[in-house]
mmCIF file of N, CA and C in Angstrom:
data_model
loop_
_atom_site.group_PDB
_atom_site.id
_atom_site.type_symbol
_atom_site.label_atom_id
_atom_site.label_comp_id
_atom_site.label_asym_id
_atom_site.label_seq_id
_atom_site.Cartn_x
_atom_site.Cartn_y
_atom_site.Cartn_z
ATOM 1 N N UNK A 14 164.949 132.344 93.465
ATOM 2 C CA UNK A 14 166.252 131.800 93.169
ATOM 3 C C UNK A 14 166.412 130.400 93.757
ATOM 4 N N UNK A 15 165.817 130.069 94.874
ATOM 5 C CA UNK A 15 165.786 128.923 95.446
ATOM 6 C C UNK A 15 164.944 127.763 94.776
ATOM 7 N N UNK A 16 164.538 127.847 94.325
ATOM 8 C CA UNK A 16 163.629 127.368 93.060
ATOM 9 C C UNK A 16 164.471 126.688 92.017
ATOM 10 N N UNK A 17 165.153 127.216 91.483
ATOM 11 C CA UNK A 17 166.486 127.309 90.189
ATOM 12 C C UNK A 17 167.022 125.888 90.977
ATOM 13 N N UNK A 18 167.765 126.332 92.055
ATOM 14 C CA UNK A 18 168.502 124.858 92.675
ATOM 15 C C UNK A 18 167.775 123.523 92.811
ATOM 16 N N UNK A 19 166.698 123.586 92.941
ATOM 17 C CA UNK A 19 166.182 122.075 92.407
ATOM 18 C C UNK A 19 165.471 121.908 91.324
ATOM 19 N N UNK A 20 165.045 122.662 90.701
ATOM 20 C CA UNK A 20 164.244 122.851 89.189
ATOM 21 C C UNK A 20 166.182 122.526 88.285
ATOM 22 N N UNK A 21 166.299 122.899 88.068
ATOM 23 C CA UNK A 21 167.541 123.025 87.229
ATOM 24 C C UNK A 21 168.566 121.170 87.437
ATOM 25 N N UNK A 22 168.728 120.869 88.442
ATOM 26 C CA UNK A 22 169.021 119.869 88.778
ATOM 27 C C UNK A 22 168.120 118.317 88.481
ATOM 28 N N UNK A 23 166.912 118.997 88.599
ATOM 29 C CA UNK A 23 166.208 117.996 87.902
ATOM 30 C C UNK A 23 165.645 117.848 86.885
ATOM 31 N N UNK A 24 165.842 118.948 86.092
ATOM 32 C CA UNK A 24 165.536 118.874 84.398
ATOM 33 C C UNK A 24 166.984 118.716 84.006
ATOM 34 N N UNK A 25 168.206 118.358 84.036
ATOM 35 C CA UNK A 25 169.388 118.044 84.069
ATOM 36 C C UNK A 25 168.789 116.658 84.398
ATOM 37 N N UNK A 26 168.734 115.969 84.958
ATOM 38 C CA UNK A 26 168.750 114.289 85.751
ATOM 39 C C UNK A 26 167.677 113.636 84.390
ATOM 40 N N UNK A 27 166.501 114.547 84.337
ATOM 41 C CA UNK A 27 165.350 114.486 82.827
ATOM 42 C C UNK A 27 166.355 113.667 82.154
ATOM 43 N N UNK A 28 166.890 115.327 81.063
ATOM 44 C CA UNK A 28 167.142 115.144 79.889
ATOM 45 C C UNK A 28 168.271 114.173 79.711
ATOM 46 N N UNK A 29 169.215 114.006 80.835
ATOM 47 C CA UNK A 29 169.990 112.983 81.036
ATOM 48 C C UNK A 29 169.972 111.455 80.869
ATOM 49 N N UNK A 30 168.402 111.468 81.413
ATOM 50 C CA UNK A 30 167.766 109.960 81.094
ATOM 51 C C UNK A 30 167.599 109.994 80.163
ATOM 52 N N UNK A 31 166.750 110.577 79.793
ATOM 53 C CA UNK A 31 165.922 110.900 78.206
ATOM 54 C C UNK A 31 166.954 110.139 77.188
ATOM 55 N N UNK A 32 168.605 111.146 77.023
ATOM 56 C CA UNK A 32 169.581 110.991 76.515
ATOM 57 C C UNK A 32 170.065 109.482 76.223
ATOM 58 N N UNK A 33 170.455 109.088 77.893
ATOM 59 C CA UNK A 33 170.974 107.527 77.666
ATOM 60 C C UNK A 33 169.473 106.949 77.425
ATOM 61 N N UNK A 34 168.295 106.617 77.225
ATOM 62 C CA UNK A 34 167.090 106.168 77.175
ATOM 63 C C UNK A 34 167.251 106.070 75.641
ATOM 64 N N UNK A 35 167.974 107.221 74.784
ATOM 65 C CA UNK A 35 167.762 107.281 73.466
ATOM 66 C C UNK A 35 169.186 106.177 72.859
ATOM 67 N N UNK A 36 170.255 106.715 73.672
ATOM 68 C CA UNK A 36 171.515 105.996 73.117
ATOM 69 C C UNK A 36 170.967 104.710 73.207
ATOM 70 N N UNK A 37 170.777 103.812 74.579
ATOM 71 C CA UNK A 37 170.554 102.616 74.772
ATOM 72 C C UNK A 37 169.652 102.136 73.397
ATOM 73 N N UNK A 38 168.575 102.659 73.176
ATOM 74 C CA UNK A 38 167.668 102.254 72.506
ATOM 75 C C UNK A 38 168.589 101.727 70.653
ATOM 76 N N UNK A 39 169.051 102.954 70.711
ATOM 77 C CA UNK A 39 169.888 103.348 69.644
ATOM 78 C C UNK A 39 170.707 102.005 69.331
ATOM 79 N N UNK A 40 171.533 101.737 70.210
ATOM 80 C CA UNK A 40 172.636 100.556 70.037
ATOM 81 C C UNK A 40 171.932 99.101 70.389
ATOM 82 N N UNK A 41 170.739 98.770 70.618
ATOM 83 C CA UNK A 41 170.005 97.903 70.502
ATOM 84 C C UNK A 41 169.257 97.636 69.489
ATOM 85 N N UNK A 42 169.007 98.418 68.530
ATOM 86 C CA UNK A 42 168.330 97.922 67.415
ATOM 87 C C UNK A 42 167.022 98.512 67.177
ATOM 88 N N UNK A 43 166.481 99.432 68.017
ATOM 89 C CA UNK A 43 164.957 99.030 67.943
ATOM 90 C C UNK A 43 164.726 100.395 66.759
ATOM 91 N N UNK A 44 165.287 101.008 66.148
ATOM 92 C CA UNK A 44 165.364 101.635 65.141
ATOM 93 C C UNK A 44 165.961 101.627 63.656
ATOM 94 N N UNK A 45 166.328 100.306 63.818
ATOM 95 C CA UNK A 45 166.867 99.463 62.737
ATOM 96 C C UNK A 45 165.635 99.367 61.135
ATOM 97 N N UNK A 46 164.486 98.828 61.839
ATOM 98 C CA UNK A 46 163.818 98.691 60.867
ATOM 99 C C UNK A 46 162.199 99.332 60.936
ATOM 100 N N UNK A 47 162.438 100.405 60.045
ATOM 101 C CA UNK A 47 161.131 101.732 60.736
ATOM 102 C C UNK A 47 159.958 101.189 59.664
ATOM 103 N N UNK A 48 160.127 100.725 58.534
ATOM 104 C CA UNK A 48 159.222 100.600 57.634
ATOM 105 C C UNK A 48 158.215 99.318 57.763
ATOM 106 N N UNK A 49 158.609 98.318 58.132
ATOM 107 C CA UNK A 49 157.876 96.774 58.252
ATOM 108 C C UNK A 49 157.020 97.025 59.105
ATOM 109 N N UNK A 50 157.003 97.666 60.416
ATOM 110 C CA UNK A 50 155.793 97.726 61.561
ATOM 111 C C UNK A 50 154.437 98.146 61.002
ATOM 112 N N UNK A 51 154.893 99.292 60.234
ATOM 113 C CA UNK A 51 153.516 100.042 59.501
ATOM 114 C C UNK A 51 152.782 99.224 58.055
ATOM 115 N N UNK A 52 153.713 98.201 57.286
ATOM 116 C CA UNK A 52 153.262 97.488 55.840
ATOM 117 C C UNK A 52 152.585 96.500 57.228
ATOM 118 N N UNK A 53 153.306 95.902 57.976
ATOM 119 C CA UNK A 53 152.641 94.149 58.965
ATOM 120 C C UNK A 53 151.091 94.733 58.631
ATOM 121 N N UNK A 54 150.724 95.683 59.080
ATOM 122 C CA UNK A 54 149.380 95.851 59.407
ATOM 123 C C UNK A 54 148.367 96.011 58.359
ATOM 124 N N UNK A 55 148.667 95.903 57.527
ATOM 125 C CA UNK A 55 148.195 95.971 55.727
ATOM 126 C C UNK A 55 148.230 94.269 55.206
ATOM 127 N N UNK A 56 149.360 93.532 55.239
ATOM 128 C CA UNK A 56 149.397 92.620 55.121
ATOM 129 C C UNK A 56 148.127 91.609 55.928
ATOM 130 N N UNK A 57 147.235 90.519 55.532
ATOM 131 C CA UNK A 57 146.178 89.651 55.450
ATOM 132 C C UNK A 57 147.310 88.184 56.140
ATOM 133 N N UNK A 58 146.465 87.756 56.644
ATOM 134 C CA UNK A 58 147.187 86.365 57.648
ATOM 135 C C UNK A 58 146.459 85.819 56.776
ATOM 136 N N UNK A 59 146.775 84.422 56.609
ATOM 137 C CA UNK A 59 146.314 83.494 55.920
ATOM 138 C C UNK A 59 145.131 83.045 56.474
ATOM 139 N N UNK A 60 143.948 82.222 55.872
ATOM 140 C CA UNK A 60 142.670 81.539 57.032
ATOM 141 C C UNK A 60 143.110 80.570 57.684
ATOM 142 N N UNK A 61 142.926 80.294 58.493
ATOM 143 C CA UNK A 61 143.098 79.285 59.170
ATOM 144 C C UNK A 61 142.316 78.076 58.836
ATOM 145 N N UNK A 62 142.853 76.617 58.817
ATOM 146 C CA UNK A 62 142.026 75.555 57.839
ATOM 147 C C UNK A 62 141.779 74.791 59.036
ATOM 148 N N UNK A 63 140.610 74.305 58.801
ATOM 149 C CA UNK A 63 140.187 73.306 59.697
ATOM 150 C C UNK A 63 140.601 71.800 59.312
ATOM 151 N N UNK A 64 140.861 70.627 60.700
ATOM 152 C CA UNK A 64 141.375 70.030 60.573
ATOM 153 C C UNK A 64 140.918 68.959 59.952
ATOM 154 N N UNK A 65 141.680 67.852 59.025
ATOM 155 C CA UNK A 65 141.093 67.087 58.760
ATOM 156 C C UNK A 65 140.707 65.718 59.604
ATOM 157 N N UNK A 66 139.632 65.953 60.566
ATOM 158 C CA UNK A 66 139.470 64.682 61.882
ATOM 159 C C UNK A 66 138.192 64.871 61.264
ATOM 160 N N UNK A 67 137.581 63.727 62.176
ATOM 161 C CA UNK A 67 135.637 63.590 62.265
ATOM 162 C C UNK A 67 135.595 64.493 63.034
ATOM 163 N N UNK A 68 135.710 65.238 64.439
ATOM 164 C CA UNK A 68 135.169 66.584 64.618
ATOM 165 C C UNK A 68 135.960 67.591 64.414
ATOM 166 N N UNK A 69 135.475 68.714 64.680
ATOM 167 C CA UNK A 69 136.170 69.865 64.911
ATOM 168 C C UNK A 69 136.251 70.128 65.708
ATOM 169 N N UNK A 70 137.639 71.046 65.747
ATOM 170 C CA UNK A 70 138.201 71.698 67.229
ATOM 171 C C UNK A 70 136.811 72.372 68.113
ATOM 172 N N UNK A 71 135.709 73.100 67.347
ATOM 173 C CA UNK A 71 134.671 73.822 68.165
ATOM 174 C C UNK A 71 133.879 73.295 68.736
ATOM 175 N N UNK A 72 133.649 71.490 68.879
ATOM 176 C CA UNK A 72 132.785 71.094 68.948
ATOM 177 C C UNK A 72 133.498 70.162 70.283
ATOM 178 N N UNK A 73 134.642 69.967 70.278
ATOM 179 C CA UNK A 73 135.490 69.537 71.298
ATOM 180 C C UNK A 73 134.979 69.955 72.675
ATOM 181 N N UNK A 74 134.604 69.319 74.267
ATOM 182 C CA UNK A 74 135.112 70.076 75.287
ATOM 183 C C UNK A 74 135.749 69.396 76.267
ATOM 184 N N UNK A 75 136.572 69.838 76.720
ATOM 185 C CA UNK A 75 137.370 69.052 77.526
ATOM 186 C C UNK A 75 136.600 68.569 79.178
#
């Protein structure tokens, strides 16, 4: 039974966080937009163009 009094108190303090952890999140936005994270990663970046100088950046050292 002595057990119960701090087991119980601290899965209470848990789910409590848990709770405001979810609201906070909630009224900030970060569940606003569920679909774009998963297409970004499908989507191709453009190449990158090399510049038009006499050298190139790779050949540069400082």
């Amino acid at each position: 039974m002595s057990v119960l009094t701090v087991a119980l108190p601290v899965a209470l303090a848990l789910g409590a966080s848990a709770l405001i952890a979810c609201v906070w999140s909630i009224r900030r936005g970060q569940f606003d937009d569920l679909q774009t994270p998963s297409v970004r990663l499908l989507v191709d970046e453009k190449p990158i163009q090399p510049s038009s100088g006499d050298e190139s950046n790779d050949e540069k050292i400082n």
